[in-house]
C-alpha cells in the first residue's frame, strides 16, 4: 500500500550515489528482459547476484523501487 510506497521512496532517495542507482536500474531491466513477466523471485535473485559479483550491497527496498519503475 501507500506505506510501502513511501518506505521504498525514502530508501531510494537515501541512495546518493547515482552510479549505483544506475547499475541497479540496468540490472533490473536486464532481468526483466531475460526472465520475463511473473518471475519476480528469480529476477530479484539475478539482480542481487550480479550486485554481489560487483561487491555492491544495495538495500532490498532500492531494488524493489527500481523494479516498480521498470514495470510501471
PDB file of C-alpha atoms in Angstrom:
ATOM      1  CA  UNK A   1       0.000   0.000   0.000  1.00  0.00           C
ATOM      2  CA  UNK A   2       0.833   3.617   0.447  1.00  0.00           C
ATOM      3  CA  UNK A   3       3.098   2.988   3.441  1.00  0.00           C
ATOM      4  CA  UNK A   4       5.256   0.635   1.395  1.00  0.00           C
ATOM      5  CA  UNK A   5       5.455   3.134  -1.459  1.00  0.00           C
ATOM      6  CA  UNK A   6       6.610   5.846   0.931  1.00  0.00           C
ATOM      7  CA  UNK A   7       9.125   3.500   2.531  1.00  0.00           C
ATOM      8  CA  UNK A   8      10.536   2.488  -0.845  1.00  0.00           C
ATOM      9  CA  UNK A   9      10.671   6.127  -1.948  1.00  0.00           C
ATOM     10  CA  UNK A  10      12.513   7.104   1.220  1.00  0.00           C
ATOM     11  CA  UNK A  11      15.027   4.296   0.831  1.00  0.00           C
ATOM     12  CA  UNK A  12      15.554   5.130  -2.829  1.00  0.00           C
ATOM     13  CA  UNK A  13      16.038   8.806  -2.033  1.00  0.00           C
ATOM     14  CA  UNK A  14      18.624   7.906   0.579  1.00  0.00           C
ATOM     15  CA  UNK A  15      20.943   6.486  -2.067  1.00  0.00           C
ATOM     16  CA  UNK A  16      23.013   9.384  -3.239  1.00  0.00           C
ATOM     17  CA  UNK A  17      25.361   7.503  -5.468  1.00  0.00           C
ATOM     18  CA  UNK A  18      23.876   7.822  -8.942  1.00  0.00           C
ATOM     19  CA  UNK A  19      26.268   5.230 -10.310  1.00  0.00           C
ATOM     20  CA  UNK A  20      24.941   2.527  -8.017  1.00  0.00           C
ATOM     21  CA  UNK A  21      21.344   3.511  -8.754  1.00  0.00           C
ATOM     22  CA  UNK A  22      22.052   3.278 -12.482  1.00  0.00           C
ATOM     23  CA  UNK A  23      23.656  -0.147 -12.064  1.00  0.00           C
ATOM     24  CA  UNK A  24      20.586  -1.372 -10.172  1.00  0.00           C
ATOM     25  CA  UNK A  25      18.252   0.025 -12.841  1.00  0.00           C
ATOM     26  CA  UNK A  26      20.286  -1.611 -15.615  1.00  0.00           C
ATOM     27  CA  UNK A  27      20.287  -4.963 -13.812  1.00  0.00           C
ATOM     28  CA  UNK A  28      16.532  -4.790 -13.226  1.00  0.00           C
ATOM     29  CA  UNK A  29      15.973  -4.020 -16.913  1.00  0.00           C
ATOM     30  CA  UNK A  30      18.232  -6.945 -17.883  1.00  0.00           C
ATOM     31  CA  UNK A  31      16.376  -9.278 -15.526  1.00  0.00           C
ATOM     32  CA  UNK A  32      13.025  -8.166 -16.956  1.00  0.00           C
ATOM     33  CA  UNK A  33      14.243  -8.826 -20.472  1.00  0.00           C
ATOM     34  CA  UNK A  34      15.867 -12.186 -19.740  1.00  0.00           C
ATOM     35  CA  UNK A  35      13.299 -13.685 -17.376  1.00  0.00           C
ATOM     36  CA  UNK A  36      10.046 -12.001 -18.415  1.00  0.00           C
ATOM     37  CA  UNK A  37       6.832 -11.476 -16.513  1.00  0.00           C
ATOM     38  CA  UNK A  38       5.895 -13.470 -13.453  1.00  0.00           C
ATOM     39  CA  UNK A  39       9.430 -14.430 -12.420  1.00  0.00           C
ATOM     40  CA  UNK A  40       9.766 -11.962  -9.549  1.00  0.00           C
ATOM     41  CA  UNK A  41      11.864 -14.060  -7.146  1.00  0.00           C
ATOM     42  CA  UNK A  42      14.175 -15.181  -9.943  1.00  0.00           C
ATOM     43  CA  UNK A  43      14.621 -11.618 -11.172  1.00  0.00           C
ATOM     44  CA  UNK A  44      15.360 -10.406  -7.651  1.00  0.00           C
ATOM     45  CA  UNK A  45      17.921 -13.204  -7.194  1.00  0.00           C
ATOM     46  CA  UNK A  46      19.526 -12.284 -10.521  1.00  0.00           C
ATOM     47  CA  UNK A  47      19.901  -8.633  -9.521  1.00  0.00           C
ATOM     48  CA  UNK A  48      21.237  -9.483  -6.039  1.00  0.00           C
ATOM     49  CA  UNK A  49      23.682 -11.983  -7.535  1.00  0.00           C
ATOM     50  CA  UNK A  50      25.005  -9.506 -10.067  1.00  0.00           C
ATOM     51  CA  UNK A  51      25.369  -6.823  -7.398  1.00  0.00           C
ATOM     52  CA  UNK A  52      27.256  -9.286  -5.187  1.00  0.00           C
ATOM     53  CA  UNK A  53      29.567 -10.111  -8.089  1.00  0.00           C
ATOM     54  CA  UNK A  54      30.381  -6.395  -8.243  1.00  0.00           C
ATOM     55  CA  UNK A  55      30.783  -6.301  -4.443  1.00  0.00           C
ATOM     56  CA  UNK A  56      27.854  -3.907  -4.083  1.00  0.00           C
ATOM     57  CA  UNK A  57      25.363  -4.105  -1.241  1.00  0.00           C
ATOM     58  CA  UNK A  58      22.069  -2.419  -2.007  1.00  0.00           C
ATOM     59  CA  UNK A  59      19.013  -2.423   0.259  1.00  0.00           C
ATOM     60  CA  UNK A  60      16.144  -4.616  -0.894  1.00  0.00           C
ATOM     61  CA  UNK A  61      13.841  -1.581  -0.956  1.00  0.00           C
ATOM     62  CA  UNK A  62      16.047   0.119  -3.549  1.00  0.00           C
ATOM     63  CA  UNK A  63      15.905  -2.921  -5.818  1.00  0.00           C
ATOM     64  CA  UNK A  64      12.148  -3.157  -5.374  1.00  0.00           C
ATOM     65  CA  UNK A  65      11.777   0.532  -6.225  1.00  0.00           C
ATOM     66  CA  UNK A  66      13.766   0.006  -9.407  1.00  0.00           C
ATOM     67  CA  UNK A  67      11.514  -2.932 -10.289  1.00  0.00           C
ATOM     68  CA  UNK A  68       8.444  -0.759  -9.731  1.00  0.00           C
ATOM     69  CA  UNK A  69       9.836   1.950 -12.025  1.00  0.00           C
ATOM     70  CA  UNK A  70      10.722  -0.642 -14.672  1.00  0.00           C
ATOM     71  CA  UNK A  71       7.310  -2.283 -14.641  1.00  0.00           C
ATOM     72  CA  UNK A  72       5.118   0.841 -14.332  1.00  0.00           C
TER      73      UNK A  72
END
